[in-house]
Amino acid sequence: MRYQVTDEWNEEMWLQAEPIYQEGFPEHGRKNRTIIMRMFERNLCALHVWYDHTKAVAMALTGMDPKMNMLIIDYIAVCGCERGKGLGLACLGDMERWAESRNCRGIVIEAEADPSEENARRIAFWKKAGFTLTDYVHTYIWVPETYRAMYLNLDAENPVRPVEQGKNLFQAILRHHEKAYRGKK
């Protein structure tokens, strides 16, 4: 498995990752190409792509929250034909090492909070990867789903403390989304 990351717009990489992105997220739940390109122009994200030989099989878009020094996983998806083979956990291991090399103290994601079987499977996956689920449920004004933050500590000397969990972790996620959609650096 080959892993490649870029924090600059790379048309070739994006064209390989985009079908996986579109398969993994419904249109209402993903950022469009223009927003993503603008995020790269403002140094707000990185594209992670995993290849089986020359074929892209997984992708992720991440951002950094400098205030909390956390890597935010905005999107991560594995090609449908490759799911269930441990690739998602391997990808997270690569991202964890990448985040550690940038001295991130942790990784945060948002997981759907609605009590469906599909959401329970997603949360179980993240827990298997070492993430901790927070109690705080966040409601966005522009999407009907509710979300909960999940995090993975990377820095034993400066872990995410209980006072930072939940609502405060969502502040990092919200800052990332605000920068992406409103153009603030």
PDB file of C-alpha atoms in Angstrom:
ATOM      1  CA  MET A   1       0.000   0.000   0.000  1.00  0.00           C
ATOM      2  CA  ARG A   2       1.384   3.385  -0.976  1.00  0.00           C
ATOM      3  CA  TYR A   3       0.396   6.507   1.002  1.00  0.00           C
ATOM      4  CA  GLN A   4       0.698  10.013  -0.412  1.00  0.00           C
ATOM      5  CA  VAL A   5      -0.174  13.357   1.196  1.00  0.00           C
ATOM      6  CA  THR A   6      -0.223  16.843  -0.236  1.00  0.00           C
ATOM      7  CA  ASP A   7      -1.120  20.212   1.229  1.00  0.00           C
ATOM      8  CA  GLU A   8      -1.120  21.808  -2.236  1.00  0.00           C
ATOM      9  CA  TRP A   9      -3.781  21.338  -4.884  1.00  0.00           C
ATOM     10  CA  ASN A  10      -2.800  18.335  -7.008  1.00  0.00           C
ATOM     11  CA  GLU A  11      -5.227  17.776  -9.878  1.00  0.00           C
ATOM     12  CA  GLU A  12      -4.008  14.238 -10.608  1.00  0.00           C
ATOM     13  CA  MET A  13      -4.336  13.119  -6.993  1.00  0.00           C
ATOM     14  CA  TRP A  14      -7.750  14.720  -6.673  1.00  0.00           C
ATOM     15  CA  LEU A  15      -9.044  13.034  -9.829  1.00  0.00           C
ATOM     16  CA  GLN A  16      -7.988   9.675  -8.374  1.00  0.00           C
ATOM     17  CA  ALA A  17      -9.512  10.414  -4.944  1.00  0.00           C
ATOM     18  CA  GLU A  18     -12.710  12.124  -6.107  1.00  0.00           C
ATOM     19  CA  PRO A  19     -14.668   8.973  -7.095  1.00  0.00           C
ATOM     20  CA  ILE A  20     -14.004   7.508  -3.638  1.00  0.00           C
ATOM     21  CA  TYR A  21     -15.062  10.813  -2.034  1.00  0.00           C
ATOM     22  CA  GLN A  22     -18.279  10.892  -4.072  1.00  0.00           C
ATOM     23  CA  GLU A  23     -19.048   7.242  -3.325  1.00  0.00           C
ATOM     24  CA  GLY A  24     -18.454   7.735   0.398  1.00  0.00           C
ATOM     25  CA  PHE A  25     -20.450  10.905   0.947  1.00  0.00           C
ATOM     26  CA  PRO A  26     -23.834  12.023  -0.428  1.00  0.00           C
ATOM     27  CA  GLU A  27     -23.850  15.293  -2.340  1.00  0.00           C
ATOM     28  CA  HIS A  28     -25.519  17.197   0.547  1.00  0.00           C
ATOM     29  CA  GLY A  29     -22.820  15.912   2.920  1.00  0.00           C
ATOM     30  CA  ARG A  30     -19.678  16.893   1.055  1.00  0.00           C
ATOM     31  CA  LYS A  31     -17.873  20.059   0.062  1.00  0.00           C
ATOM     32  CA  ASN A  32     -17.842  20.783  -3.647  1.00  0.00           C
ATOM     33  CA  ARG A  33     -14.677  20.937  -5.738  1.00  0.00           C
ATOM     34  CA  THR A  34     -14.573  24.758  -5.741  1.00  0.00           C
ATOM     35  CA  ILE A  35     -14.624  24.927  -1.946  1.00  0.00           C
ATOM     36  CA  ILE A  36     -11.948  22.238  -1.679  1.00  0.00           C
ATOM     37  CA  MET A  37      -9.694  24.000  -4.201  1.00  0.00           C
ATOM     38  CA  ARG A  38     -10.168  27.255  -2.268  1.00  0.00           C
ATOM     39  CA  MET A  39      -9.210  25.445   0.946  1.00  0.00           C
ATOM     40  CA  PHE A  40      -5.936  24.368  -0.658  1.00  0.00           C
ATOM     41  CA  GLU A  41      -5.278  27.917  -1.925  1.00  0.00           C
ATOM     42  CA  ARG A  42      -5.559  29.143   1.693  1.00  0.00           C
ATOM     43  CA  ASN A  43      -3.537  26.286   3.210  1.00  0.00           C
ATOM     44  CA  LEU A  44      -6.530  24.962   5.133  1.00  0.00           C
ATOM     45  CA  CYS A  45      -6.353  21.276   4.249  1.00  0.00           C
ATOM     46  CA  ALA A  46      -4.346  18.268   3.160  1.00  0.00           C
ATOM     47  CA  LEU A  47      -5.347  15.460   0.816  1.00  0.00           C
ATOM     48  CA  HIS A  48      -4.350  11.937   1.830  1.00  0.00           C
ATOM     49  CA  VAL A  49      -4.577   9.152  -0.773  1.00  0.00           C
ATOM     50  CA  TRP A  50      -3.804   5.452  -0.422  1.00  0.00           C
ATOM     51  CA  TYR A  51      -2.989   3.375  -3.486  1.00  0.00           C
ATOM     52  CA  ASP A  52      -3.006  -0.330  -4.219  1.00  0.00           C
ATOM     53  CA  HIS A  53      -0.281  -0.243  -6.859  1.00  0.00           C
ATOM     54  CA  THR A  54      -1.488   2.678  -9.030  1.00  0.00           C
ATOM     55  CA  LYS A  55      -5.210   2.603  -8.151  1.00  0.00           C
ATOM     56  CA  ALA A  56      -6.508   4.894  -5.401  1.00  0.00           C
ATOM     57  CA  VAL A  57      -8.414   2.835  -2.816  1.00  0.00           C
ATOM     58  CA  ALA A  58      -8.904   5.334   0.026  1.00  0.00           C
ATOM     59  CA  MET A  59      -8.824   9.078   0.592  1.00  0.00           C
ATOM     60  CA  ALA A  60      -9.098  11.666   3.333  1.00  0.00           C
ATOM     61  CA  LEU A  61      -9.272  15.435   3.632  1.00  0.00           C
ATOM     62  CA  THR A  62      -7.912  16.887   6.848  1.00  0.00           C
ATOM     63  CA  GLY A  63      -7.398  20.285   8.414  1.00  0.00           C
ATOM     64  CA  MET A  64      -5.521  21.643  11.398  1.00  0.00           C
ATOM     65  CA  ASP A  65      -6.884  23.559  14.350  1.00  0.00           C
ATOM     66  CA  PRO A  66      -3.887  25.549  15.617  1.00  0.00           C
ATOM     67  CA  LYS A  67      -5.753  26.740  18.715  1.00  0.00           C
ATOM     68  CA  MET A  68      -6.098  23.196  20.084  1.00  0.00           C
ATOM     69  CA  ASN A  69      -3.240  21.739  18.003  1.00  0.00           C
ATOM     70  CA  MET A  70      -5.541  19.010  16.684  1.00  0.00           C
ATOM     71  CA  LEU A  71      -5.782  17.359  13.292  1.00  0.00           C
ATOM     72  CA  ILE A  72      -9.384  17.391  12.070  1.00  0.00           C
ATOM     73  CA  ILE A  73     -10.500  14.587   9.807  1.00  0.00           C
ATOM     74  CA  ASP A  74     -12.988  16.339   7.562  1.00  0.00           C
ATOM     75  CA  TYR A  75     -13.621  13.304   5.329  1.00  0.00           C
ATOM     76  CA  ILE A  76     -12.220   9.795   5.084  1.00  0.00           C
ATOM     77  CA  ALA A  77     -13.491   7.086   2.741  1.00  0.00           C
ATOM     78  CA  VAL A  78     -12.427   3.664   1.517  1.00  0.00           C
ATOM     79  CA  CYS A  79     -13.435   2.399  -1.922  1.00  0.00           C
ATOM     80  CA  GLY A  80     -16.527   0.211  -1.549  1.00  0.00           C
ATOM     81  CA  CYS A  81     -14.813  -2.824  -3.063  1.00  0.00           C
ATOM     82  CA  GLU A  82     -12.048  -2.595  -0.410  1.00  0.00           C
ATOM     83  CA  ARG A  83     -14.179  -2.162   2.722  1.00  0.00           C
ATOM     84  CA  GLY A  84     -14.071  -4.758   5.462  1.00  0.00           C
ATOM     85  CA  LYS A  85     -10.431  -5.706   4.834  1.00  0.00           C
ATOM     86  CA  GLY A  86      -8.780  -3.571   7.531  1.00  0.00           C
ATOM     87  CA  LEU A  87      -7.788  -0.804   5.125  1.00  0.00           C
ATOM     88  CA  GLY A  88      -9.581   1.926   7.098  1.00  0.00           C
ATOM     89  CA  LEU A  89      -7.620   1.107  10.248  1.00  0.00           C
ATOM     90  CA  ALA A  90      -4.366   1.005   8.257  1.00  0.00           C
ATOM     91  CA  CYS A  91      -5.164   4.418   6.770  1.00  0.00           C
ATOM     92  CA  LEU A  92      -5.835   5.841  10.235  1.00  0.00           C
ATOM     93  CA  GLY A  93      -2.484   4.445  11.398  1.00  0.00           C
ATOM     94  CA  ASP A  94      -0.754   6.324   8.570  1.00  0.00           C
ATOM     95  CA  MET A  95      -2.650   9.511   9.413  1.00  0.00           C
ATOM     96  CA  GLU A  96      -1.798   9.121  13.086  1.00  0.00           C
ATOM     97  CA  ARG A  97       1.932   8.909  12.285  1.00  0.00           C
ATOM     98  CA  TRP A  98       1.581  11.868   9.904  1.00  0.00           C
ATOM     99  CA  ALA A  99      -0.155  13.941  12.622  1.00  0.00           C
ATOM    100  CA  GLU A 100       2.490  12.961  15.186  1.00  0.00           C
ATOM    101  CA  SER A 101       5.224  14.109  12.771  1.00  0.00           C
ATOM    102  CA  ARG A 102       3.538  17.528  12.851  1.00  0.00           C
ATOM    103  CA  ASN A 103       3.411  17.508  16.659  1.00  0.00           C
ATOM    104  CA  CYS A 104      -0.384  17.329  16.817  1.00  0.00           C
ATOM    105  CA  ARG A 105      -1.648  16.506  20.268  1.00  0.00           C
ATOM    106  CA  GLY A 106      -4.601  14.619  18.870  1.00  0.00           C
ATOM    107  CA  ILE A 107      -7.043  13.871  16.080  1.00  0.00           C
ATOM    108  CA  VAL A 108     -10.734  14.807  16.139  1.00  0.00           C
ATOM    109  CA  ILE A 109     -13.652  13.751  13.944  1.00  0.00           C
ATOM    110  CA  GLU A 110     -17.388  14.262  13.987  1.00  0.00           C
ATOM    111  CA  ALA A 111     -19.612  11.178  13.983  1.00  0.00           C
ATOM    112  CA  GLU A 112     -23.334  11.092  13.278  1.00  0.00           C
ATOM    113  CA  ALA A 113     -25.191  10.946  16.594  1.00  0.00           C
ATOM    114  CA  ASP A 114     -28.570   9.625  15.453  1.00  0.00           C
ATOM    115  CA  PRO A 115     -29.127   6.134  16.908  1.00  0.00           C
ATOM    116  CA  SER A 116     -29.138   4.171  13.644  1.00  0.00           C
ATOM    117  CA  GLU A 117     -27.468   0.830  12.987  1.00  0.00           C
ATOM    118  CA  GLU A 118     -25.199   2.423  10.356  1.00  0.00           C
ATOM    119  CA  ASN A 119     -24.072   5.174  12.756  1.00  0.00           C
ATOM    120  CA  ALA A 120     -23.472   2.612  15.506  1.00  0.00           C
ATOM    121  CA  ARG A 121     -21.178   0.694  13.101  1.00  0.00           C
ATOM    122  CA  ARG A 122     -19.262   3.882  12.290  1.00  0.00           C
ATOM    123  CA  ILE A 123     -18.810   4.736  15.963  1.00  0.00           C
ATOM    124  CA  ALA A 124     -17.682   1.161  16.657  1.00  0.00           C
ATOM    125  CA  PHE A 125     -15.075   1.512  13.884  1.00  0.00           C
ATOM    126  CA  TRP A 126     -13.715   4.739  15.391  1.00  0.00           C
ATOM    127  CA  LYS A 127     -13.634   3.192  18.871  1.00  0.00           C
ATOM    128  CA  LYS A 128     -11.740   0.204  17.462  1.00  0.00           C
ATOM    129  CA  ALA A 129      -9.240   2.719  16.065  1.00  0.00           C
ATOM    130  CA  GLY A 130      -8.742   4.113  19.591  1.00  0.00           C
ATOM    131  CA  PHE A 131     -11.032   7.152  19.439  1.00  0.00           C
ATOM    132  CA  THR A 132     -13.112   8.267  22.429  1.00  0.00           C
ATOM    133  CA  LEU A 133     -16.741   9.290  21.939  1.00  0.00           C
ATOM    134  CA  THR A 134     -17.875  12.452  23.726  1.00  0.00           C
ATOM    135  CA  ASP A 135     -21.322  13.029  25.240  1.00  0.00           C
ATOM    136  CA  TYR A 136     -22.029  16.430  23.676  1.00  0.00           C
ATOM    137  CA  VAL A 137     -24.464  16.303  20.725  1.00  0.00           C
ATOM    138  CA  HIS A 138     -24.094  19.137  18.209  1.00  0.00           C
ATOM    139  CA  THR A 139     -26.897  20.307  15.925  1.00  0.00           C
ATOM    140  CA  TYR A 140     -25.948  22.230  12.799  1.00  0.00           C
ATOM    141  CA  ILE A 141     -28.408  24.740  11.404  1.00  0.00           C
ATOM    142  CA  TRP A 142     -27.765  23.711   7.770  1.00  0.00           C
ATOM    143  CA  VAL A 143     -27.990  19.887   7.960  1.00  0.00           C
ATOM    144  CA  PRO A 144     -30.636  17.734   9.645  1.00  0.00           C
ATOM    145  CA  GLU A 145     -28.209  15.246  11.257  1.00  0.00           C
ATOM    146  CA  THR A 146     -26.776  15.640  14.742  1.00  0.00           C
ATOM    147  CA  TYR A 147     -23.126  14.890  15.499  1.00  0.00           C
ATOM    148  CA  ARG A 148     -20.786  13.978  18.350  1.00  0.00           C
ATOM    149  CA  ALA A 149     -17.063  14.614  18.497  1.00  0.00           C
ATOM    150  CA  MET A 150     -14.645  11.722  18.816  1.00  0.00           C
ATOM    151  CA  TYR A 151     -10.960  12.158  19.533  1.00  0.00           C
ATOM    152  CA  LEU A 152      -7.687  10.288  19.687  1.00  0.00           C
ATOM    153  CA  ASN A 153      -4.917  11.493  21.990  1.00  0.00           C
ATOM    154  CA  LEU A 154      -1.431  11.514  20.457  1.00  0.00           C
ATOM    155  CA  ASP A 155       0.499  13.402  23.131  1.00  0.00           C
ATOM    156  CA  ALA A 156       0.573  11.669  26.518  1.00  0.00           C
ATOM    157  CA  GLU A 157       2.069  14.778  28.141  1.00  0.00           C
ATOM    158  CA  ASN A 158      -0.656  17.071  26.756  1.00  0.00           C
ATOM    159  CA  PRO A 159      -3.772  14.910  26.241  1.00  0.00           C
ATOM    160  CA  VAL A 160      -7.270  16.130  25.523  1.00  0.00           C
ATOM    161  CA  ARG A 161      -8.610  16.817  29.004  1.00  0.00           C
ATOM    162  CA  PRO A 162     -12.224  16.236  30.066  1.00  0.00           C
ATOM    163  CA  VAL A 163     -12.849  19.996  30.118  1.00  0.00           C
ATOM    164  CA  GLU A 164     -11.907  20.125  26.404  1.00  0.00           C
ATOM    165  CA  GLN A 165     -14.101  17.242  25.334  1.00  0.00           C
ATOM    166  CA  GLY A 166     -17.408  17.507  23.526  1.00  0.00           C
ATOM    167  CA  LYS A 167     -18.466  21.088  23.000  1.00  0.00           C
ATOM    168  CA  ASN A 168     -14.898  22.438  23.002  1.00  0.00           C
ATOM    169  CA  LEU A 169     -13.742  19.847  20.477  1.00  0.00           C
ATOM    170  CA  PHE A 170     -16.674  20.872  18.329  1.00  0.00           C
ATOM    171  CA  GLN A 171     -15.364  24.427  18.435  1.00  0.00           C
ATOM    172  CA  ALA A 172     -12.257  23.169  16.578  1.00  0.00           C
ATOM    173  CA  ILE A 173     -14.448  21.412  14.011  1.00  0.00           C
ATOM    174  CA  LEU A 174     -16.625  24.513  13.613  1.00  0.00           C
ATOM    175  CA  ARG A 175     -13.588  26.774  13.149  1.00  0.00           C
ATOM    176  CA  HIS A 176     -12.415  24.456  10.372  1.00  0.00           C
ATOM    177  CA  HIS A 177     -15.811  24.505   8.621  1.00  0.00           C
ATOM    178  CA  GLU A 178     -16.102  28.265   9.000  1.00  0.00           C
ATOM    179  CA  LYS A 179     -12.715  28.814   7.376  1.00  0.00           C
ATOM    180  CA  ALA A 180     -13.627  26.441   4.559  1.00  0.00           C
ATOM    181  CA  TYR A 181     -16.993  28.004   3.778  1.00  0.00           C
ATOM    182  CA  ARG A 182     -16.444  31.636   4.674  1.00  0.00           C
ATOM    183  CA  GLY A 183     -12.869  32.095   3.620  1.00  0.00           C
ATOM    184  CA  LYS A 184     -11.388  33.175   6.952  1.00  0.00           C
ATOM    185  CA  LYS A 185      -7.811  32.134   7.598  1.00  0.00           C
TER     186      LYS A 185
END
